[in-house]
Short mmCIF file of C-alpha atoms in Angstrom, two decimals:
data_model
loop_
_atom_site.label_atom_id
_atom_site.label_comp_id
_atom_site.label_asym_id
_atom_site.label_seq_id
_atom_site.Cartn_x
_atom_site.Cartn_y
_atom_site.Cartn_z
CA MET A 1 7.67 24.88 6.69
CA SER A 2 4.00 24.56 5.85
CA PRO A 3 2.67 21.38 4.23
CA ALA A 4 2.95 21.27 0.46
CA LYS A 5 -0.35 21.89 -1.28
CA TYR A 6 -1.54 20.59 -4.63
CA VAL A 7 -3.10 22.86 -7.20
CA GLY A 8 -4.52 21.84 -10.54
CA ASN A 9 -6.10 18.51 -11.42
CA GLY A 10 -4.02 16.29 -9.15
CA ASP A 11 -1.98 14.75 -11.97
CA ASP A 12 0.08 17.77 -13.03
CA VAL A 13 0.88 19.11 -9.59
CA GLN A 14 2.76 22.08 -8.25
CA ARG A 15 3.94 22.53 -4.69
CA ARG A 16 3.77 25.43 -2.30
CA GLY A 17 5.46 25.84 1.02
CA ALA A 18 9.14 25.65 0.07
CA GLY A 19 11.24 28.19 -1.78
CA LYS A 20 14.08 27.14 -4.08
CA GLY A 21 16.83 27.75 -1.55
CA GLU A 22 14.85 26.09 1.21
CA ARG A 23 14.12 23.09 -1.00
CA GLU A 24 17.77 22.71 -2.05
CA GLU A 25 18.94 22.86 1.55
CA ALA A 26 16.43 20.20 2.56
CA LEU A 27 17.44 18.03 -0.38
CA LYS A 28 21.06 18.13 0.74
CA GLU A 29 20.04 16.26 3.85
CA ASN A 30 18.78 13.42 1.67
CA ARG A 31 22.03 12.81 -0.21
CA GLY A 32 22.39 9.29 -0.30
CA LEU A 33 22.12 5.57 0.25
CA PHE A 34 23.19 2.86 -2.11
CA LEU A 35 20.19 0.60 -2.21
CA VAL A 36 17.75 -1.56 -4.08
CA LEU A 37 14.39 -0.36 -5.30
CA LEU A 38 12.35 -2.88 -3.38
CA LEU A 39 12.56 -6.00 -1.29
CA PRO A 40 9.22 -7.65 -2.11
CA SER A 41 8.95 -9.68 1.08
CA ALA A 42 9.74 -6.62 3.18
CA MET A 43 7.89 -3.43 3.94
CA GLY A 44 5.38 -2.26 1.33
CA TRP A 45 5.49 1.41 2.20
CA GLY A 46 7.57 1.41 5.35
CA LYS A 47 6.00 2.28 8.67
CA GLU A 48 5.30 5.89 7.69
CA GLY A 49 3.44 4.99 4.51
CA HIS A 50 1.30 2.31 6.11
CA PHE A 51 0.59 4.57 9.08
CA ALA A 52 -0.58 7.32 6.71
CA ILE A 53 -2.83 4.94 4.76
CA CYS A 54 -4.59 3.67 7.87
CA LYS A 55 -4.94 7.18 9.33
CA ILE A 56 -6.58 8.34 6.11
CA ALA A 57 -8.83 5.27 6.08
CA GLN A 58 -9.96 5.62 9.69
CA GLY A 59 -11.03 9.18 9.02
CA LEU A 60 -13.36 7.91 6.28
CA LEU A 61 -15.04 5.09 8.21
CA ASN A 62 -18.71 5.44 9.02
CA LYS A 63 -19.80 5.28 12.65
CA GLU A 64 -20.85 1.63 12.59
CA THR A 65 -17.66 0.48 10.89
CA LEU A 66 -15.44 2.52 13.19
CA ALA A 67 -17.01 0.88 16.23
CA ALA A 68 -16.60 -2.60 14.72
CA VAL A 69 -12.97 -1.96 13.78
CA ARG A 70 -12.12 -0.64 17.22
CA ALA A 71 -13.75 -3.68 18.81
CA LEU A 72 -11.39 -5.95 16.85
CA LEU A 73 -8.19 -3.99 17.42
CA PRO A 74 -5.79 -5.25 20.09
CA ASP A 75 -5.72 -3.27 23.32
CA TYR A 76 -2.31 -1.76 22.63
CA ALA A 77 -3.68 -0.01 19.53
CA ASP A 78 -5.90 2.16 21.75
CA GLY A 79 -8.57 2.32 19.04
CA ASP A 80 -6.16 3.49 16.33
CA LEU A 81 -6.03 1.36 13.19
CA ALA A 82 -2.78 3.06 12.14
CA ALA A 83 -1.06 1.62 15.20
CA VAL A 84 -1.30 -1.89 13.73
CA CYS A 85 -0.94 -1.10 10.03
CA SER A 86 2.66 -2.37 9.94
CA TRP A 87 1.92 -5.47 12.03
CA ALA A 88 2.05 -7.74 8.97
CA ASP A 89 5.65 -6.67 8.34
CA GLU A 90 6.59 -7.14 11.97
CA VAL A 91 5.37 -10.76 12.09
CA ARG A 92 6.65 -11.94 8.73
CA PHE A 93 9.81 -13.41 10.29
CA HIS A 94 7.92 -15.93 12.41
CA MET A 95 4.89 -16.15 10.11
CA ARG A 96 7.09 -17.02 7.15
CA TRP A 97 4.13 -18.38 5.20
CA SER A 98 2.90 -14.79 4.90
CA SER A 99 5.92 -13.47 2.95
CA PRO A 100 4.46 -14.16 -0.54
CA LEU A 101 1.27 -12.35 0.46
CA HIS A 102 2.91 -8.92 0.37
CA TYR A 103 3.38 -8.75 -3.41
CA VAL A 104 2.61 -10.26 -6.81
CA ASP A 105 5.17 -10.63 -9.60
CA THR A 106 4.23 -10.14 -13.26
CA PRO A 107 5.95 -11.12 -16.53
CA ASP A 108 8.84 -8.85 -17.43
CA PHE A 109 8.03 -5.78 -19.53
CA ARG A 110 4.41 -6.75 -20.27
CA CYS A 111 3.24 -4.06 -17.87
CA ASN A 112 -0.01 -5.85 -17.09
CA TYR A 113 -1.42 -8.06 -14.36
CA LYS A 114 -3.73 -11.08 -14.52
CA TYR A 115 -4.87 -12.89 -11.39
CA CYS A 116 -5.04 -16.38 -12.90
CA ARG A 117 -1.55 -16.02 -14.39
CA ASP A 118 0.28 -14.12 -11.67
CA CYS A 119 -1.21 -14.92 -8.26
CA HIS A 120 0.92 -17.76 -6.92
CA ASP A 121 3.94 -18.15 -4.67
CA THR A 122 7.45 -19.14 -5.75
CA VAL A 123 6.57 -22.85 -5.83
CA GLY A 124 3.40 -22.31 -7.84
CA ARG A 125 0.71 -22.52 -5.16
CA LYS A 126 -2.27 -20.57 -6.42
CA ASP A 127 -3.78 -17.58 -4.59
CA ARG A 128 -0.60 -16.94 -2.56
CA CYS A 129 -0.04 -13.30 -3.47
CA VAL A 130 -1.15 -9.88 -2.28
CA THR A 131 -4.41 -9.84 -4.23
CA GLY A 132 -5.25 -13.37 -3.14
CA ALA A 133 -4.56 -12.39 0.45
CA ILE A 134 -6.89 -9.40 0.16
CA TYR A 135 -9.70 -11.65 -1.08
CA ASN A 136 -9.00 -14.16 1.67
CA TYR A 137 -9.02 -11.80 4.62
CA THR A 138 -11.97 -9.85 3.27
CA GLU A 139 -13.91 -13.11 3.09
CA GLN A 140 -12.85 -14.06 6.62
CA LEU A 141 -14.04 -10.73 8.00
CA LEU A 142 -17.23 -10.70 5.97
CA LEU A 143 -18.28 -14.18 7.04
CA GLY A 144 -17.03 -13.74 10.59
CA VAL A 145 -18.77 -10.51 11.43
CA HIS A 146 -22.05 -11.89 10.09
CA ASP A 147 -21.52 -15.31 11.72
CA LEU A 148 -22.12 -17.08 8.41
CA ASN A 149 -19.50 -19.79 8.83
CA SER A 150 -19.40 -20.91 12.43
CA GLU A 151 -17.31 -23.97 11.53
CA LYS A 152 -14.27 -21.79 10.88
CA ASN A 153 -12.63 -20.20 13.88
CA ASN A 154 -10.75 -17.44 12.08
CA ASN A 155 -8.85 -14.80 14.01
CA LEU A 156 -10.74 -11.69 12.92
CA THR A 157 -8.28 -9.34 14.60
CA GLU A 158 -5.44 -10.76 12.54
CA ALA A 159 -7.62 -10.76 9.43
CA LEU A 160 -8.30 -7.05 9.93
CA MET A 161 -4.62 -6.26 10.43
CA PHE A 162 -3.54 -8.31 7.42
CA LEU A 163 -6.22 -6.79 5.19
CA SER A 164 -5.36 -3.22 6.21
CA HIS A 165 -1.70 -3.82 5.44
CA PHE A 166 -2.14 -5.69 2.16
CA ILE A 167 -4.47 -3.08 0.68
CA GLY A 168 -1.60 -0.68 1.29
CA ASP A 169 0.92 -3.05 -0.28
CA VAL A 170 -1.02 -3.58 -3.50
CA HIS A 171 -0.92 0.19 -4.09
CA GLN A 172 2.89 0.26 -3.95
CA PRO A 173 3.81 0.08 -7.66
CA LEU A 174 6.81 -2.21 -7.24
CA HIS A 175 4.82 -4.68 -5.18
CA VAL A 176 3.32 -5.55 -8.56
CA GLY A 177 6.67 -5.50 -10.33
CA PHE A 178 8.55 -7.78 -12.73
CA LEU A 179 9.31 -11.40 -11.94
CA GLY A 180 12.81 -11.23 -13.41
CA ASP A 181 14.08 -8.60 -10.97
CA GLU A 182 11.82 -9.71 -8.11
CA GLY A 183 9.88 -6.48 -8.10
CA GLY A 184 13.02 -4.34 -8.31
CA ASN A 185 14.87 -6.31 -5.66
CA THR A 186 17.86 -6.98 -7.90
CA ILE A 187 18.13 -3.46 -9.32
CA THR A 188 20.85 -1.61 -7.45
CA VAL A 189 20.78 2.19 -7.58
CA ARG A 190 22.05 5.20 -5.66
CA TRP A 191 19.75 7.55 -3.80
CA TYR A 192 21.75 10.75 -4.22
CA ARG A 193 25.37 10.12 -3.06
CA ARG A 194 25.84 8.20 0.18
CA LYS A 195 26.48 4.47 0.27
CA THR A 196 25.47 1.81 2.75
CA ASN A 197 26.03 -1.93 3.08
CA LEU A 198 23.20 -3.76 1.32
CA HIS A 199 23.40 -6.62 3.80
CA HIS A 200 23.04 -4.35 6.81
CA ALA A 201 19.64 -3.71 8.36
CA SER A 202 19.72 -0.21 6.89
CA ALA A 203 19.35 -1.82 3.46
CA ASN A 204 15.65 -1.83 4.24
CA ILE A 205 15.74 1.92 3.60
CA LEU A 206 14.48 1.53 0.05
CA VAL A 207 13.48 4.01 -2.61
CA TRP A 208 9.79 3.27 -3.15
CA ASP A 209 9.18 1.80 0.29
CA THR A 210 10.56 4.63 2.38
CA MET A 211 13.05 7.03 0.80
CA ILE A 212 10.65 9.04 -1.35
CA ILE A 213 8.34 9.48 1.64
CA ASP A 214 11.21 10.26 4.03
CA SER A 215 12.69 12.79 1.62
CA SER A 216 9.30 14.44 1.17
CA LEU A 217 8.88 14.76 4.94
CA LYS A 218 12.22 16.57 5.24
CA THR A 219 11.75 18.69 2.13
CA PHE A 220 8.09 19.71 2.26
CA TYR A 221 6.53 18.70 5.57
CA ASN A 222 8.90 19.88 8.30
CA SER A 223 9.75 16.23 9.12
CA ASP A 224 6.23 15.78 10.48
CA LEU A 225 4.20 12.84 9.18
CA SER A 226 0.96 14.43 10.36
CA ASN A 227 1.58 17.31 7.94
CA LEU A 228 1.85 14.87 5.04
CA ILE A 229 -1.33 13.08 6.11
CA GLN A 230 -3.22 16.37 6.42
CA ALA A 231 -2.06 17.48 2.96
CA ILE A 232 -3.26 14.22 1.40
CA GLN A 233 -6.57 14.45 3.27
CA SER A 234 -7.00 18.00 1.97
CA ASN A 235 -6.50 16.80 -1.58
CA ILE A 236 -9.00 13.96 -1.12
CA THR A 237 -11.66 16.49 -0.14
CA GLY A 238 -10.34 19.06 -2.63
CA VAL A 239 -8.64 18.57 -6.00
CA TRP A 240 -9.06 14.78 -5.91
CA PHE A 241 -12.63 14.76 -4.63
CA MET A 242 -14.34 13.66 -7.85
CA ASP A 243 -11.64 11.07 -8.49
CA SER A 244 -11.97 9.78 -4.94
CA LEU A 245 -15.63 8.95 -5.54
CA SER A 246 -14.63 6.49 -8.25
CA TRP A 247 -11.72 5.14 -6.18
CA ARG A 248 -14.24 3.78 -3.66
CA ASN A 249 -16.25 1.77 -6.16
CA CYS A 250 -16.13 -1.96 -6.85
CA THR A 251 -17.72 -3.50 -9.90
CA ALA A 252 -20.64 -5.93 -9.78
CA ASP A 253 -21.38 -5.24 -6.12
CA HIS A 254 -18.16 -6.85 -4.92
CA VAL A 255 -17.01 -6.14 -1.40
CA VAL A 256 -13.39 -5.83 -2.47
CA CYS A 257 -11.67 -5.48 -5.84
CA PRO A 258 -7.86 -5.57 -5.61
CA ASP A 259 -7.30 -6.69 -9.21
CA PRO A 260 -7.78 -3.19 -10.68
CA TYR A 261 -5.49 -1.82 -7.96
CA ALA A 262 -2.78 -4.28 -8.98
CA SER A 263 -3.24 -3.37 -12.65
CA GLU A 264 -2.78 0.29 -11.76
CA SER A 265 0.38 -0.50 -9.82
CA ILE A 266 2.17 -2.40 -12.58
CA GLU A 267 1.30 0.35 -15.05
CA LEU A 268 2.76 2.93 -12.67
CA ALA A 269 5.80 0.73 -12.05
CA CYS A 270 6.51 0.68 -15.78
CA LYS A 271 5.85 4.38 -16.27
CA PHE A 272 7.57 5.74 -13.16
CA ALA A 273 9.38 3.25 -10.92
CA TYR A 274 11.45 1.35 -13.48
CA ARG A 275 11.93 4.23 -15.88
CA ASN A 276 15.34 5.91 -15.56
CA ALA A 277 16.29 3.48 -12.79
CA THR A 278 18.59 1.00 -14.49
CA PRO A 279 21.29 -0.73 -12.41
CA GLY A 280 23.95 1.71 -11.22
CA THR A 281 21.79 4.78 -11.81
CA THR A 282 22.01 7.71 -9.42
CA LEU A 283 18.50 8.86 -8.52
CA GLY A 284 18.35 12.51 -7.54
CA ASP A 285 16.06 15.51 -7.62
CA ASP A 286 14.50 14.76 -11.01
CA TYR A 287 13.47 11.27 -9.98
CA PHE A 288 12.37 12.27 -6.48
CA LEU A 289 10.29 15.29 -7.45
CA SER A 290 8.61 13.61 -10.42
CA ARG A 291 7.75 10.42 -8.49
CA LEU A 292 6.57 12.01 -5.25
CA PRO A 293 3.13 12.98 -6.67
CA VAL A 294 2.66 9.34 -7.72
CA VAL A 295 3.52 8.11 -4.22
CA GLU A 296 1.22 10.57 -2.49
CA LYS A 297 -1.69 9.76 -4.78
CA ARG A 298 -1.22 6.03 -4.21
CA LEU A 299 -1.26 6.60 -0.45
CA ALA A 300 -4.51 8.52 -0.90
CA GLN A 301 -6.08 5.82 -3.07
CA ALA A 302 -5.06 3.10 -0.63
CA GLY A 303 -6.60 4.98 2.30
CA VAL A 304 -9.84 5.70 0.47
CA ARG A 305 -10.18 2.14 -0.78
CA LEU A 306 -9.34 0.56 2.57
CA ALA A 307 -12.07 2.65 4.18
CA ALA A 308 -14.56 1.77 1.45
CA THR A 309 -13.78 -1.94 1.79
CA LEU A 310 -14.17 -1.90 5.56
CA ASN A 311 -17.41 0.07 5.29
CA ARG A 312 -18.80 -2.56 2.91
CA ILE A 313 -17.68 -5.42 5.15
CA PHE A 314 -19.09 -4.11 8.40
CA THR A 315 -22.27 -2.41 7.21
CA SER A 316 -23.53 -4.99 4.70
CA THR A 317 -26.49 -6.97 5.98
CA PRO A 318 -26.43 -10.79 5.90
CA ILE A 319 -29.08 -10.87 3.17
CA ASN A 320 -26.73 -8.88 0.92
CA VAL A 321 -23.55 -10.79 1.67
CA THR A 322 -23.91 -13.19 -1.26
CA LYS A 323 -24.73 -10.29 -3.55
CA LEU A 324 -21.64 -8.43 -2.36
CA ASN A 325 -19.48 -11.19 -3.80
CA VAL A 326 -15.97 -11.39 -2.38
CA LEU A 327 -14.88 -14.14 -4.75
CA ASN A 328 -14.83 -11.94 -7.87
CA GLY A 329 -15.98 -14.71 -10.13
CA ASP A 330 -13.10 -16.90 -11.27
CA HIS A 331 -11.00 -17.36 -8.17
CA ARG A 332 -11.17 -17.76 -4.44
CA THR A 333 -8.74 -18.32 -1.63
CA SER A 334 -8.98 -21.10 0.92
CA TYR A 335 -6.12 -20.47 3.35
CA SER A 336 -6.65 -18.72 6.67
CA THR A 337 -4.25 -16.77 8.88
CA GLU A 338 -1.94 -19.77 9.08
CA ILE A 339 -0.66 -21.34 5.90
CA MET A 340 1.13 -24.63 6.47
#
């Protein structure tokens, strides 16, 4: 089955590459799983989603940035940023301080995000959320690569891996979900028909983290993640090209700007993730096929914006570092890669 292609403006999309019978047969394979929408402290997009984001980003890095990124990557990554894009999920069990950094909760049903109101952990410590983490690790990289703060001995490799992951997380709509349901964590639904024990490890197979992507791979992409990545890349250079130019931008010469990304995510969570997904709901073809374009566009935006952020970090000159303000005005983070 050939990769699905987008036609039109990128918002009202149609798919090619699967006939009705072929699509229905593929969808039968996806019948199932009794699960929750999201576990905020767990995987933002699952391994496949984070891998796709970092693959897309690496393809958009300029030569100087690519060399700098590869110099910071651990040897086992073999120069591939995607190989470490899920590292932040893998270490969260022994770096427990990092769990609140994967998401930010917002007031129920307001469908908006404000840094000063929302960015804190469960005990109220400010800046302990996904947007705060993005500011923090951007600042660490920016100052570290330009040797502007020799008193701090930050681990720039870990900062790069955290940043790459958290920019992916902030684009997952339910990682900027409601406080009352813990970003969808307490909403129990069915994905088609099959059931599984919520306390088993397989409970991490969650709708917005993995199941929409996994179902799309089986239905449209011949179970090949590279086909999905190529289709998204084609849309970035095709029907989404003009949009992608604005995706890269930050206001006021900032190096990074996760607050608008978080605002987008909560709006999408209200419009798509929460809608028609009340407790006990069975989510089937209608939900899957109408939400998949949202997921794929968020993967694209995350990849484009991660690349743009890294390009600004590694190609800005020291004289421009203060102009390319990472603090975004009214807040800053002070923790490093180890929060005690």
